[in-house]
Amino acid sequence: MSAAMEPMKARRLYLLLREQILSGEVQDAARLPSEPALAQEHGVSRVTVRRALDKLASDGMIERRPGSGTFVSAGQAHMPVVADLANAFTHLVEMGRKTGVRLISFSYVNATPALAEELKLDPGEKLQRSIRVRLIDGQPFSYLITHVPERIGISYSEADLASTPLLELLERSGLVADKAQQIIGATLAGPDVAAALDVEIGAALLSMSRVVFEASGRGIEHLQALYRPDRYSFHMELARTGDTGARRWTAADSRGLTQANENNQDTEKKNARDKRPPLKRRTKNETGRDPSKP
Amino acid sequence: MSAAMEPMKARRLYLLLREQILSGEVQDAARLPSEPALAQEHGVSRVTVRRALDKLASDGMIERRPGSGTFVSAGQAHMPVVADLANAFTHLVEMGRKTGVRLISFSYVNATPALAEELKLDPGEKLQRSIRVRLIDGQPFSYLITHVPERIGISYSEADLASTPLLELLERSGLVADKAQQIIGATLAGPDVAAALDVEIGAALLSMSRVVFEASGRGIEHLQALYRPDRYSFHMELARTGDTGARRWTAADSRGLTQANENNQDTEKKNARDKRPPLKRRTKNETGRDPSKP
DNA sequence: CCCTTCTGTCTCTTTTAAAAGACATTTAGC
DNA sequence: GCTAAATGTCTTTTAAAAGAGACAGAAGGG
């Protein structure tokens, strides 16, 4: 019922206006220039302006009143799910219990050179590769690609993965996580991730990659997580300790997981999945599931 | 000499292949299907496949050998600049001394409702608004939008902003930062930010917004930072402390700021700025500058 | 109340991207 | 050295996005 990917000029104007609104360059709650004005100002046709505004409106960033004008929607809904950075891990474990998980794929593969190095694998060692999607209130917010050495991966079943956090599975089988590295960055959503997270194809995602090591120094888990930034973000509260000269910020253990905010306009957001018929995509089995277990 | 924004289908295929490579779905160093094969597989023409591959190649993700095939470029260059998350602040201060800063804009504006609330401003209070770009080795990596209450902002000059970190300026004028909130997310690059950071218009950016409070509880700084994820990312090392039952991750103060890796293919990356002639953009004064001062 | 201005919704034309195919050039293998 | 198959580079045709304009309906101000 609607085209999938907005065309170039419209997208450009959309990003421009979005930038101006988010950066505070355009006053909050102010009226935007009229559509013909915007069209002339940016040297595009009104249809294009309209497409850009349509998208802003579907993002909930603007409100359009026929006969009156187009207005910046103040609020900017906050993040529904927020992870505390200081100990994101424990929260993730807790969250694993409160959220649903879909197992997208599960297989054993050869380690790529990069992965083998990061996990400090023995040469030729294989990896268990699984892809999961985490849901909260039935809505996906994270896409997890995990690689675990085969010798470790065999200690739990495919079904376990769909119900229990991986770290817990690992520790149940006697392994002791000792150290971990995390890198937080950003990337663009590809078609698979986009479909799984219900976002558009070029959307921005928060990415976290993590490698967990046991005491011996060998890697036991490699995780590449992709988050919808509108549903999940990292949150820290910092306190300044020490006096002038040696001042420094320390992470105040803010009781995180602010899970408020229910009026996000996401419900209203068209869940129309786009078509892109020619570009094929692998089929994927779906394993909806909700937790249980002590 | 080259078109600015890659067309839709090409972009889609680009994102698809990129996803498959980054997720490890396509084996490292493996040969991709031939261009005609990819064209048929995805139901697009070879020109489109070609455009997608062109972009992957310019990202350094693939290598094309005429007569032989197209191969996945293993390495995936690491981040040149990495910030330690545990005390990203002090590092930022240090970095402020080692890097260049460009002042993009400087003005006084009315506070938007959202900003007024976040900073806990008195009604009607105005804000000093400044936009800066941080460079390392002459290359931009962060775009900073700061809002400071006017009464505080007048204590330093426009030129100060181009040479000294803001937090230092604030503390020089007698203010004492006490607490801060940070939120880390991701967003898409708009035209202005894209131009300033030398990325494409729809690129993914790492975003951090921070509010700093003094002891009285009043906000003294609001920062919205946008980072190029290929040049800057957050890095943490975690250690697991406590025994089974009450296990928990604590941030091991990894001596961060890993500034290694010089062979990033970025030098070779075409710095061709795209044209987009009709879409206007505000002009911006540039204040190149390198540090000094004790 | 009327007039102006704004958004909403069409139609038609122009421009640009994508498709289809031909052909040259390079490499690897037999 | 020949052949098969790959990338590189064209040209022509077709499909899709963007442009241009007309017109209806809603809101606000004199």
XYZ file of C-alpha atoms in Angstrom, chain B:
294
model
C 33.058 13.400 -11.239
C 30.795 11.063 -9.339
C 27.184 10.972 -8.348
C 26.414 11.942 -4.831
C 23.886 9.578 -3.374
C 23.692 6.022 -4.501
C 20.311 5.065 -5.912
C 17.870 2.882 -4.098
C 18.299 -0.610 -5.432
C 22.043 -0.297 -5.436
C 21.971 0.946 -1.891
C 19.757 -1.907 -0.851
C 22.032 -4.487 -2.341
C 25.004 -2.711 -0.830
C 23.472 -2.891 2.612
C 22.554 -6.520 2.088
C 26.029 -7.589 1.101
C 27.562 -5.435 3.791
C 25.341 -7.094 6.344
C 26.318 -10.528 5.173
C 29.986 -9.703 5.325
C 29.900 -7.975 8.695
C 27.773 -10.647 10.282
C 30.171 -13.333 9.201
C 27.548 -14.944 7.027
C 29.894 -14.775 4.102
C 33.135 -16.433 4.923
C 36.088 -14.186 5.355
C 38.407 -13.869 2.364
C 35.952 -15.915 0.341
C 35.088 -15.095 -3.234
C 31.716 -13.555 -3.782
C 29.464 -14.844 -6.541
C 30.275 -13.280 -9.892
C 28.525 -10.101 -10.887
C 26.162 -11.820 -13.326
C 25.425 -14.408 -10.656
C 24.647 -11.767 -8.064
C 22.519 -9.927 -10.573
C 20.415 -12.969 -11.247
C 20.312 -14.079 -7.631
C 18.902 -10.779 -6.470
C 16.831 -10.024 -9.511
C 18.622 -6.845 -10.463
C 20.737 -5.815 -13.391
C 24.450 -6.067 -13.437
C 24.882 -2.300 -13.370
C 23.125 -2.235 -10.059
C 25.240 -5.032 -8.683
C 28.200 -3.104 -9.894
C 27.189 0.044 -8.091
C 26.763 -1.859 -4.857
C 30.135 -3.510 -5.234
C 31.718 -0.163 -6.043
C 30.609 1.138 -2.725
C 31.723 -1.916 -0.829
C 35.089 -1.578 -2.501
C 35.377 2.073 -1.538
C 34.611 1.013 2.027
C 37.493 -1.383 1.793
C 35.261 -4.344 2.489
C 35.888 -6.143 -0.763
C 38.681 -6.377 -3.275
C 38.019 -6.833 -6.964
C 40.421 -8.608 -9.244
C 39.601 -8.415 -12.942
C 39.388 -11.813 -14.513
C 39.518 -13.452 -11.129
C 36.625 -12.354 -9.008
C 35.533 -10.269 -6.061
C 36.889 -11.148 -2.644
C 35.994 -10.213 0.878
C 38.677 -8.044 2.396
C 39.376 -9.659 5.724
C 40.854 -7.210 8.171
C 38.125 -4.705 8.780
C 40.315 -1.914 10.061
C 39.906 -1.159 13.735
C 38.926 2.099 15.291
C 41.665 4.675 15.234
C 40.361 6.544 18.232
C 38.722 4.739 21.055
C 37.359 6.250 24.212
C 37.273 4.375 27.438
C 33.787 4.419 28.736
C 34.521 4.192 32.419
C 35.913 7.672 32.448
C 35.250 8.964 29.027
C 35.168 12.426 30.471
C 38.754 12.751 31.498
C 39.753 11.324 28.207
C 37.683 13.821 26.407
C 39.385 16.560 28.337
C 42.760 15.148 27.473
C 41.708 14.756 23.907
C 40.551 18.313 23.796
C 44.160 19.206 24.221
C 45.482 16.888 21.602
C 43.007 17.533 18.893
C 41.953 20.453 16.789
C 38.619 22.161 17.092
C 36.575 24.041 14.533
C 33.958 26.431 15.737
C 31.031 26.094 13.365
C 28.516 28.397 14.942
C 28.029 30.460 18.044
C 24.864 32.229 19.111
C 22.392 32.916 21.844
C 18.968 31.368 21.507
C 15.793 30.860 23.440
C 15.599 27.580 25.257
C 13.247 25.034 23.816
C 10.860 23.463 26.305
C 12.772 20.207 26.135
C 16.118 21.818 26.845
C 14.708 24.005 29.574
C 13.373 20.976 31.328
C 16.524 18.929 30.984
C 18.719 21.709 32.276
C 16.166 22.764 34.890
C 16.278 26.335 33.716
C 14.346 29.255 35.093
C 11.533 30.231 32.744
C 12.652 32.545 29.988
C 16.330 31.909 30.492
C 18.351 32.055 27.307
C 21.041 29.682 26.142
C 24.379 30.016 24.496
C 24.439 27.623 21.573
C 27.673 26.541 19.973
C 28.567 23.929 17.433
C 32.066 22.574 17.255
C 33.824 19.870 15.299
C 36.695 17.935 16.805
C 39.524 16.787 14.625
C 42.312 14.336 15.162
C 45.234 14.533 12.806
C 43.214 16.999 10.809
C 40.327 14.595 10.345
C 36.956 15.293 11.877
C 35.480 12.688 14.156
C 32.936 14.406 16.348
C 30.273 17.060 15.975
C 29.319 18.786 19.197
C 26.230 20.855 19.863
C 26.400 22.464 23.266
C 23.872 24.566 25.098
C 24.962 26.531 28.143
C 22.833 28.929 30.196
C 23.540 32.478 29.133
C 24.641 33.649 32.570
C 27.363 31.016 32.461
C 28.234 31.340 28.827
C 29.225 34.976 29.114
C 32.207 34.046 31.282
C 34.236 32.980 28.292
C 34.684 34.187 24.760
C 33.895 32.717 21.418
C 37.601 32.247 20.794
C 37.995 30.327 24.043
C 35.582 27.745 22.701
C 37.782 27.092 19.732
C 40.795 26.314 21.838
C 39.701 25.016 25.220
C 37.393 22.207 26.264
C 34.105 23.501 27.517
C 34.209 21.741 30.844
C 37.517 23.380 31.613
C 36.100 26.760 30.741
C 33.195 26.180 33.037
C 35.332 25.134 35.945
C 37.675 28.054 35.410
C 34.831 30.426 35.935
C 34.240 28.963 39.342
C 31.536 26.444 38.566
C 31.807 22.990 40.040
C 30.462 20.128 38.019
C 28.874 17.642 40.338
C 26.747 15.146 38.470
C 26.126 14.250 34.883
C 23.852 12.069 32.819
C 24.902 10.410 29.622
C 22.839 8.597 27.062
C 24.443 6.743 24.210
C 22.505 5.961 21.094
C 22.710 6.076 17.334
C 21.282 8.269 14.625
C 21.539 9.141 10.942
C 23.739 11.888 9.588
C 21.933 14.937 8.266
C 23.480 17.128 5.576
C 25.216 19.548 7.909
C 26.714 16.947 10.178
C 27.593 14.811 7.208
C 29.497 17.637 5.592
C 31.264 18.515 8.816
C 32.287 14.946 9.530
C 33.012 14.107 5.912
C 30.604 11.206 5.680
C 27.721 10.473 3.374
C 24.350 11.903 4.100
C 22.581 8.828 5.379
C 25.509 7.462 7.364
C 25.155 5.976 10.835
C 26.527 8.007 13.698
C 27.162 7.237 17.315
C 25.387 9.773 19.458
C 25.915 10.790 23.022
C 23.916 13.366 24.875
C 25.044 14.581 28.222
C 23.722 16.963 30.832
C 26.068 18.270 33.489
C 24.763 19.609 36.775
C 26.387 21.614 39.503
C 25.892 20.749 43.155
C 22.818 22.923 43.432
C 21.133 20.695 40.897
C 20.963 23.253 38.163
C 22.196 22.271 34.740
C 25.288 23.985 33.459
C 25.864 22.221 30.158
C 23.898 20.257 27.626
C 25.909 18.423 25.019
C 24.745 16.524 22.007
C 27.718 14.765 20.459
C 27.732 12.871 17.171
C 30.648 10.614 16.364
C 31.888 8.923 13.239
C 31.777 5.301 14.314
C 34.748 4.398 12.141
C 36.900 6.938 13.923
C 35.563 6.920 17.430
C 33.839 4.406 19.635
C 33.354 3.552 23.259
C 35.424 0.860 24.746
C 35.156 -0.961 28.044
C 36.957 -3.776 29.724
C 34.926 -5.602 32.290
C 35.999 -7.993 34.999
C 33.692 -10.360 36.769
C 33.847 -9.897 40.508
C 31.968 -11.652 43.278
C 31.252 -15.363 43.387
C 28.474 -17.412 41.956
C 25.136 -16.152 43.120
C 26.156 -12.534 43.279
C 28.348 -12.302 40.229
C 28.590 -8.962 38.626
C 30.625 -7.099 36.089
C 32.713 -4.153 37.071
C 34.487 -1.821 34.751
C 38.165 -2.555 34.804
C 39.865 0.746 34.257
C 41.444 -0.167 30.994
C 43.938 2.449 30.064
C 41.972 3.533 27.095
C 42.579 5.855 24.201
C 43.947 3.214 21.950
C 45.137 5.410 19.204
C 46.952 2.862 17.136
C 46.217 1.659 13.651
C 47.499 3.919 10.991
C 46.839 1.803 7.933
C 43.170 2.488 7.732
C 42.156 2.689 4.141
C 40.602 6.005 4.858
C 43.371 7.913 3.225
C 42.510 6.223 0.019
C 38.828 6.759 0.551
C 37.701 9.298 -1.930
C 37.132 12.533 -0.139
C 34.940 13.632 -2.980
C 32.210 15.647 -1.399
C 28.945 15.142 -3.134
C 27.204 17.902 -4.911
C 23.462 18.025 -4.073
C 23.121 21.439 -5.672
C 19.488 22.332 -5.076
C 19.326 21.502 -1.386
C 20.782 24.554 0.216
C 22.763 24.562 3.376
C 23.658 27.309 5.742
C 27.120 28.673 5.290
C 29.384 28.209 8.203
C 32.468 29.998 9.293
C 35.457 27.872 9.992
C 37.884 28.410 12.773
C 40.679 25.950 12.393
C 42.820 25.840 15.427
C 45.301 23.827 17.329
C 45.949 23.902 20.989
C 48.444 25.770 23.021
C 48.340 26.871 26.653
C 49.646 25.280 29.777
